[in-house]
Amino acid sequence: MRRLWLEEQDERARAEVKTEAVRGQSARLWSELMKTEEWLRQNGCPREVDNNLCRMAARYGHLEVLQWAHANGCAWDKEICTEAAAGGHLVMLQWARAQGCPWDQGACTAAAFGGHLAVLQWARANGCPWDGGVCSNAAANGQLAVLQLARANGCP
């Protein structure tokens, strides 16, 4: 009974805190979210960690949150690397890859769109595939340096 009550009371508040923490990039809200999750776990109410939490943490550069979420059951998917690349978060992308997070050409395309040249260079140097989306996204967003690098290195 206690567990059901806790889950019902926490669901709305948890979603609101998570959304505000990510969008506002508030360390205090992230801290509150993680404290709440830890308290629930310690009190017999473990919750599945939502992959959206991992993706949002990657997009907005919250490495500690991504590390916590992964340690608490967030499954890796290629969107996590794409989101880190989209946000220009090279250290986060490097950490995720070192932990076995998969990626695909979406990471290069996202880095190109955002003009994150260092992210794109690192991704390519470490075997991330790319396709014509890199050039088209760089061009569409006015990322000349990215477009020049991609074309000079054989990107279709």
Short mmCIF file of C-alpha atoms in Angstrom, two decimals:
data_model
loop_
_atom_site.label_atom_id
_atom_site.label_comp_id
_atom_site.label_asym_id
_atom_site.label_seq_id
_atom_site.Cartn_x
_atom_site.Cartn_y
_atom_site.Cartn_z
CA MET A 1 0.00 0.00 0.00
CA ARG A 2 2.79 2.42 0.95
CA ARG A 3 4.61 1.65 -2.27
CA LEU A 4 1.54 2.43 -4.40
CA TRP A 5 1.00 5.70 -2.58
CA LEU A 6 4.65 6.69 -3.07
CA GLU A 7 4.52 5.87 -6.74
CA GLU A 8 1.30 7.83 -7.30
CA GLN A 9 2.53 10.88 -5.39
CA ASP A 10 5.90 10.89 -7.02
CA GLU A 11 5.00 10.36 -10.67
CA ARG A 12 3.81 13.88 -11.49
CA ALA A 13 6.43 15.65 -9.40
CA ARG A 14 9.20 13.51 -10.84
CA ALA A 15 8.21 14.28 -14.43
CA GLU A 16 8.02 18.01 -13.72
CA VAL A 17 11.38 18.11 -11.95
CA LYS A 18 13.05 16.11 -14.72
CA THR A 19 11.69 18.37 -17.46
CA GLU A 20 12.61 21.58 -15.66
CA ALA A 21 16.04 20.29 -14.72
CA VAL A 22 16.89 19.41 -18.28
CA ARG A 23 15.50 22.49 -19.96
CA GLY A 24 16.76 24.87 -17.33
CA GLN A 25 20.01 23.00 -16.85
CA SER A 26 19.55 23.47 -13.11
CA ALA A 27 22.04 21.56 -10.99
CA ARG A 28 19.73 21.94 -7.99
CA LEU A 29 16.81 20.30 -9.78
CA TRP A 30 19.03 17.48 -11.09
CA SER A 31 20.23 16.95 -7.54
CA GLU A 32 16.65 16.81 -6.25
CA LEU A 33 15.67 14.33 -8.95
CA MET A 34 18.55 12.02 -8.11
CA LYS A 35 17.88 12.31 -4.35
CA THR A 36 14.24 11.37 -4.97
CA GLU A 37 15.23 8.38 -7.08
CA GLU A 38 17.75 7.22 -4.48
CA TRP A 39 15.20 7.60 -1.67
CA LEU A 40 12.65 5.57 -3.60
CA ARG A 41 15.22 2.83 -4.21
CA GLN A 42 16.20 2.74 -0.54
CA ASN A 43 12.55 2.52 0.49
CA GLY A 44 11.63 -0.45 -1.65
CA CYS A 45 10.31 1.45 -4.66
CA PRO A 46 12.91 1.00 -7.38
CA ARG A 47 11.87 2.55 -10.65
CA GLU A 48 12.98 1.83 -14.15
CA VAL A 49 15.21 4.61 -15.44
CA ASP A 50 13.64 6.12 -18.54
CA ASN A 51 15.88 6.29 -21.63
CA ASN A 52 14.60 9.80 -22.22
CA LEU A 53 16.46 10.82 -19.07
CA CYS A 54 19.71 9.55 -20.62
CA ARG A 55 19.00 11.29 -23.90
CA MET A 56 18.14 14.61 -22.27
CA ALA A 57 21.19 14.46 -20.00
CA ALA A 58 23.37 13.82 -23.06
CA ARG A 59 21.77 16.66 -25.06
CA TYR A 60 22.19 19.21 -22.30
CA GLY A 61 25.61 18.13 -21.06
CA HIS A 62 24.82 16.63 -17.67
CA LEU A 63 27.50 13.96 -17.48
CA GLU A 64 26.91 13.14 -13.81
CA VAL A 65 23.23 12.52 -14.51
CA LEU A 66 24.04 10.31 -17.50
CA GLN A 67 26.52 8.36 -15.40
CA TRP A 68 23.98 7.92 -12.60
CA ALA A 69 21.19 6.93 -14.99
CA HIS A 70 23.37 4.38 -16.77
CA ALA A 71 24.53 2.92 -13.45
CA ASN A 72 20.87 2.59 -12.45
CA GLY A 73 19.62 0.73 -15.49
CA CYS A 74 19.29 3.16 -18.38
CA ALA A 75 19.90 1.08 -21.49
CA TRP A 76 22.26 2.43 -24.11
CA ASP A 77 20.95 3.33 -27.53
CA LYS A 78 22.45 5.23 -30.46
CA GLU A 79 20.30 8.28 -29.73
CA ILE A 80 22.37 9.01 -26.62
CA CYS A 81 25.49 9.55 -28.74
CA THR A 82 23.47 11.55 -31.26
CA GLU A 83 22.17 13.82 -28.51
CA ALA A 84 25.64 14.34 -27.02
CA ALA A 85 26.96 15.24 -30.48
CA ALA A 86 24.02 17.58 -31.12
CA GLY A 87 24.83 19.43 -27.93
CA GLY A 88 28.54 19.59 -28.75
CA HIS A 89 29.45 17.63 -25.63
CA LEU A 90 32.67 15.89 -26.64
CA VAL A 91 33.59 14.65 -23.16
CA MET A 92 30.14 13.14 -22.76
CA LEU A 93 30.35 11.46 -26.16
CA GLN A 94 33.78 10.08 -25.33
CA TRP A 95 32.55 8.73 -21.99
CA ALA A 96 29.45 7.12 -23.51
CA ARG A 97 31.50 5.43 -26.22
CA ALA A 98 34.04 4.20 -23.66
CA GLN A 99 31.11 2.58 -21.84
CA GLY A 100 29.97 0.79 -24.99
CA CYS A 101 27.18 3.10 -26.10
CA PRO A 102 26.39 2.45 -29.79
CA TRP A 103 26.34 5.15 -32.43
CA ASP A 104 25.59 5.61 -36.08
CA GLN A 105 25.80 8.34 -38.70
CA GLY A 106 23.27 10.36 -36.71
CA ALA A 107 26.06 11.46 -34.36
CA CYS A 108 28.07 12.96 -37.23
CA THR A 109 24.98 14.54 -38.76
CA ALA A 110 23.99 16.12 -35.44
CA ALA A 111 27.50 17.45 -34.84
CA ALA A 112 27.55 18.90 -38.35
CA PHE A 113 24.20 20.64 -37.93
CA GLY A 114 25.36 22.25 -34.70
CA GLY A 115 28.74 23.25 -36.10
CA HIS A 116 30.58 21.12 -33.56
CA LEU A 117 33.73 20.60 -35.56
CA ALA A 118 35.78 19.02 -32.74
CA VAL A 119 32.99 16.53 -32.05
CA LEU A 120 32.75 15.61 -35.73
CA GLN A 121 36.52 15.22 -36.05
CA TRP A 122 36.72 13.00 -32.97
CA ALA A 123 33.75 10.90 -34.08
CA ARG A 124 35.26 10.29 -37.51
CA ALA A 125 38.70 9.54 -36.07
CA ASN A 126 37.04 6.93 -33.87
CA GLY A 127 35.11 5.14 -36.58
CA CYS A 128 31.70 6.81 -36.57
CA PRO A 129 30.10 6.46 -40.00
CA TRP A 130 28.81 9.43 -41.92
CA ASP A 131 26.62 9.99 -44.93
CA GLY A 132 25.27 12.79 -47.10
CA GLY A 133 23.28 14.08 -44.15
CA VAL A 134 26.48 15.59 -42.76
CA CYS A 135 27.00 17.87 -45.75
CA SER A 136 23.34 18.72 -46.21
CA ASN A 137 22.89 19.57 -42.52
CA ALA A 138 26.08 21.61 -42.38
CA ALA A 139 25.03 23.54 -45.49
CA ALA A 140 21.46 24.04 -44.28
CA ASN A 141 22.69 25.54 -41.02
CA GLY A 142 25.49 27.67 -42.48
CA GLN A 143 28.34 25.60 -41.04
CA LEU A 144 30.93 26.30 -43.72
CA ALA A 145 33.95 24.97 -41.79
CA VAL A 146 32.13 21.69 -41.16
CA LEU A 147 31.05 21.45 -44.79
CA GLN A 148 34.59 22.10 -46.01
CA LEU A 149 36.06 19.50 -43.65
CA ALA A 150 33.48 16.91 -44.65
CA ARG A 151 33.95 17.42 -48.39
CA ALA A 152 37.75 17.46 -48.06
CA ASN A 153 37.56 14.10 -46.29
CA GLY A 154 35.32 12.33 -48.78
CA CYS A 155 31.92 12.73 -47.19
CA PRO A 156 29.24 12.11 -49.82
#
